[in-house]
Coordinates of C-alpha atoms in Angstrom, one line a residue:
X1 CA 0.0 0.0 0.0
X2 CA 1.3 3.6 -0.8
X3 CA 2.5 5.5 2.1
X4 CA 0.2 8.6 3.2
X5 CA 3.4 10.9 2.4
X6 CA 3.4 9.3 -1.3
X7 CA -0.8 9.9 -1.5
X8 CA -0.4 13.2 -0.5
X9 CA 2.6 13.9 -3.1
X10 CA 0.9 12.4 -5.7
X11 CA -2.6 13.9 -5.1
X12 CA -1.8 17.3 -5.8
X13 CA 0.8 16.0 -8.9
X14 CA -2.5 14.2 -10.5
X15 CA -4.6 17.6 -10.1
X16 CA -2.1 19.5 -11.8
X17 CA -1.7 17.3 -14.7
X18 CA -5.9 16.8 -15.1
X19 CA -6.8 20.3 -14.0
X20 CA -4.0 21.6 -17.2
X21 CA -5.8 22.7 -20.2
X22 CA -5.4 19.6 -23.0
X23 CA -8.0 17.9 -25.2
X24 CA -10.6 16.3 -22.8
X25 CA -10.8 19.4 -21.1
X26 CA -11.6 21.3 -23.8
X27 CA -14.0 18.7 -25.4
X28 CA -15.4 19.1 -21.5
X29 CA -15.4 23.1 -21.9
X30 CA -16.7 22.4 -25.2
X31 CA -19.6 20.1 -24.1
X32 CA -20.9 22.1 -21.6
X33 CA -20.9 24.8 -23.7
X34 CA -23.5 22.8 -26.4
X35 CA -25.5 20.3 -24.0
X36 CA -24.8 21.0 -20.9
X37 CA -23.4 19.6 -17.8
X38 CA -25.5 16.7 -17.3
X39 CA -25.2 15.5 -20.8
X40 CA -21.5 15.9 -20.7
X41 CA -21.2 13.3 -17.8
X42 CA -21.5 10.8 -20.7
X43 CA -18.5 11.7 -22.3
X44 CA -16.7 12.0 -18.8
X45 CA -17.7 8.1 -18.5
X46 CA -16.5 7.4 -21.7
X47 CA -12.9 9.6 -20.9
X48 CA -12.8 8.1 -17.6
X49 CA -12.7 4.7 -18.9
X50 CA -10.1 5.7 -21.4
X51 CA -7.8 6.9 -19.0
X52 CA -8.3 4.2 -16.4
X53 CA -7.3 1.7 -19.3
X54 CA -3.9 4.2 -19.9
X55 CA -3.0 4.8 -16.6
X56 CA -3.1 0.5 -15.9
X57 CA -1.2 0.0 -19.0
X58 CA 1.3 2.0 -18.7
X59 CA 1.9 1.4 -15.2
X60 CA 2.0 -2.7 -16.2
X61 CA 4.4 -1.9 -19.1
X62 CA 1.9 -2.3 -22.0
X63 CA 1.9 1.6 -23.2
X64 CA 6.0 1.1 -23.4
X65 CA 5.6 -1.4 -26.2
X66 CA 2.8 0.3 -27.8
X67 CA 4.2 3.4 -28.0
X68 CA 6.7 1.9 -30.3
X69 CA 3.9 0.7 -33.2
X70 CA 2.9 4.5 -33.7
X71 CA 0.4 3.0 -36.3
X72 CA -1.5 1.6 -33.1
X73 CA -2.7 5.1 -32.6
X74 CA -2.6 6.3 -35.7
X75 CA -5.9 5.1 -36.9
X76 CA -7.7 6.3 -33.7
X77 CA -5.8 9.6 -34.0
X78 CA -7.3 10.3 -37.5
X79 CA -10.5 8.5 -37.6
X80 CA -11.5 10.3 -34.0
X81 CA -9.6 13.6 -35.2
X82 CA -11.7 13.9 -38.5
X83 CA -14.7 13.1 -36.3
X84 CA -14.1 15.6 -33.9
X85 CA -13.4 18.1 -36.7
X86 CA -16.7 17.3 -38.7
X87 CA -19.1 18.0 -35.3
X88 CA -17.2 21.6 -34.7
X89 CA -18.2 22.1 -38.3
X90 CA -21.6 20.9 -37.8
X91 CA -21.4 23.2 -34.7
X92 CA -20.0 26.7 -36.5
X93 CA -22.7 25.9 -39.4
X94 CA -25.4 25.9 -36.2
X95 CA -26.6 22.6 -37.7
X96 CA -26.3 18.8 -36.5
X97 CA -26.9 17.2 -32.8
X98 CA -25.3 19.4 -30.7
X99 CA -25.9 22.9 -32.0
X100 CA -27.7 25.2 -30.0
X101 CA -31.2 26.6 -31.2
X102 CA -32.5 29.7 -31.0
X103 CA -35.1 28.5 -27.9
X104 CA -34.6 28.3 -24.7
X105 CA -33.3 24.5 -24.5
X106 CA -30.5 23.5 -27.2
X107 CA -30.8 20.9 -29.1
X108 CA -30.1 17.4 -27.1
X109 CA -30.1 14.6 -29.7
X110 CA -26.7 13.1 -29.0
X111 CA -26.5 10.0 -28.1
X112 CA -25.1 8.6 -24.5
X113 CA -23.0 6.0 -26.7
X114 CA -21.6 8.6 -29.0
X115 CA -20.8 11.2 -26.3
X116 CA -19.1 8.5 -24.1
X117 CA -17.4 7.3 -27.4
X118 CA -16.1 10.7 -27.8
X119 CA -14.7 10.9 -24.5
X120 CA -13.3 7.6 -24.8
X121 CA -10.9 7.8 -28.3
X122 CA -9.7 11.3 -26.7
X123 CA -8.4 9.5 -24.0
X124 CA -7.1 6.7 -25.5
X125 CA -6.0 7.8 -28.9
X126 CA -3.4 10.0 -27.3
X127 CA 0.0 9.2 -27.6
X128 CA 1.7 12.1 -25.2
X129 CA -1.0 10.4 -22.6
X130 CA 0.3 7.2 -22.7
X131 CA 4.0 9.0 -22.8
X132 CA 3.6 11.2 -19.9
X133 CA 1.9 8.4 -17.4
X134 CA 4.6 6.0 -17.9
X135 CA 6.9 9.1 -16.4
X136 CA 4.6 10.1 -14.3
X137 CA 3.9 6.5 -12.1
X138 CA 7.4 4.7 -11.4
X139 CA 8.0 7.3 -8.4
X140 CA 4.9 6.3 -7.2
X141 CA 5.1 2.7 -7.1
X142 CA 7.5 0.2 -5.1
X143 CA 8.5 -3.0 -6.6
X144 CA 9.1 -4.1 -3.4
X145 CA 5.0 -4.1 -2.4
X146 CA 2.4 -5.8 -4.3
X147 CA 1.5 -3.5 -7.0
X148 CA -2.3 -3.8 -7.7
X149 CA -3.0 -2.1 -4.0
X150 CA -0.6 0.8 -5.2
X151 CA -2.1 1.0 -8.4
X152 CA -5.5 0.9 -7.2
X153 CA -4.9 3.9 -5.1
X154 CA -2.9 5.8 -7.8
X155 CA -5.8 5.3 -10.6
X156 CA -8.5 6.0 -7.7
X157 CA -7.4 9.0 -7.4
X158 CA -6.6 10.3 -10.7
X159 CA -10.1 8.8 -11.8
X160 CA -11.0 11.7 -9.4
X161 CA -9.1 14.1 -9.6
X162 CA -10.0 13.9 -14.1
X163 CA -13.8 13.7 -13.1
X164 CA -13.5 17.4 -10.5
X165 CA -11.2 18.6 -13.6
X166 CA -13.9 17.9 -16.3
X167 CA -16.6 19.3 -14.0
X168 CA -15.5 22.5 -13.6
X169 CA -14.7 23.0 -17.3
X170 CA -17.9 22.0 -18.2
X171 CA -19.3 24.2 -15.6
X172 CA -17.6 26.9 -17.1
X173 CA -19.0 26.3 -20.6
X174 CA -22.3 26.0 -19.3
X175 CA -21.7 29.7 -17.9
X176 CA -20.5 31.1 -21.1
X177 CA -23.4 29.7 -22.6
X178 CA -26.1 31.5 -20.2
X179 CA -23.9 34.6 -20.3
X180 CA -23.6 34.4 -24.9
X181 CA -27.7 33.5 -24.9
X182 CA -28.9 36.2 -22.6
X183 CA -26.8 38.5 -25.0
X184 CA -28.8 37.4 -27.9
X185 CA -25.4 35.3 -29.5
X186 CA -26.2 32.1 -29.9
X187 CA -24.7 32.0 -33.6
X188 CA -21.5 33.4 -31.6
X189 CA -21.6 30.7 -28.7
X190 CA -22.4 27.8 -31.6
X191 CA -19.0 29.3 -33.5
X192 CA -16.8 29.3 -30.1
X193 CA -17.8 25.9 -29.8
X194 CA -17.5 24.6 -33.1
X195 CA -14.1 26.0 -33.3
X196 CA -12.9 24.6 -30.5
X197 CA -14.4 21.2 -31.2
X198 CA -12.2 21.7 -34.6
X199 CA -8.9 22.8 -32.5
X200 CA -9.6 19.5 -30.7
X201 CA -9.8 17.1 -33.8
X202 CA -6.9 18.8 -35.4
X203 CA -4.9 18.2 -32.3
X204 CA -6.0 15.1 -31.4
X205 CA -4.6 14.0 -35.4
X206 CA -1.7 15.5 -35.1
X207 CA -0.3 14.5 -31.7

């Protein structure tokens, strides 16, 4: 089992890597923006699941012989990139499932599946994730223990720490969204998030 000085090391490490601006928090910022915080909590299941499998992968060595097959990612990488890119579009032409309308509700057609799927190939398709949690664990873990107590600590808590992370950026899209619609700008708030949707998909491709 980790020691309570390692916990309380690593805690504040694992919030400053989630809480660091990078794709899922911007799809998060993004999502809350279009659908809201509730609906978003889909594609935090989906990105939660994503980085669970990374961190366990890493931390049993999997990730360092993966990361040597850069096609492994590639086709995630692209096929979720071009994805990504095509909703922002959808999104800056005010159009498809996650645009806003003009009333009072916006319009909340996407599917749990999709949204968690979203979530999930962001996570997973990233090869500087996979890259940074096999630096970030070995500190963190002693060979001389049994590992799956001290990994089940380490990915409790950055399970955690991702989920409060996500939370507040989508809480803070949600708030630019009240502040945009009672300004009359919902063409404006449907281009912010398209085009960050877009900045997502490109970077997502080419990491």
């Amino acid at each position: 089992m980790l020691s309570l000085s390692l916990i309380g090391a690593f805690i504040p490490t694992a919030f400053f890597v989630s809480i660091t601006p990078g794709m899922c928090m911007t799809l998060a910022l993004t999502l809350g923006m279009t659908i809201g915080l509730k609906r978003t909590l889909w594609m935090m299941v989906g990105e939660l699941i994503g980085v669970g499998i990374v961190v366990v992968a890493s931390a049993l060595g999997v990730a360092a012989i993966m990361l040597q097959y850069p096609a492994v990612f590639a086709v995630f990488k692209y096929i979720g990139g071009a994805y990504l890119a095509w909703l922002g579009i959808q999104l800056w032409r005010s159009r498809g499932r996650m645009a806003i309308s003009g009333e009072v509700e916006g319009v909340k057609t996407a599917t749990a599946a999709g949204l968690a799927a979203q979530g999930f190939v962001t996570a997973i398709a990233n090869p500087k994730g996979w890259a940074f949690m096999i630096s970030l664990l070995p500190p963190f873990i002693s060979l001389q223990h049994p590992i799956a107590p001290q990994l089940s600590v380490l990915v409790a808590i950055i399970l955690v720490t991702e989920l409060i992370c996500m939370t507040m950026y989508a809480t803070g899209g949600r708030s630019l969204r009240r502040f945009l619609e009672k300004s009359g700008n919902v063409r404006i708030l449907n281009r912010v998030a398209g085009t960050l949707m877009i900045g997502v998909g490109i970077w997502l491709a080419s990491s």
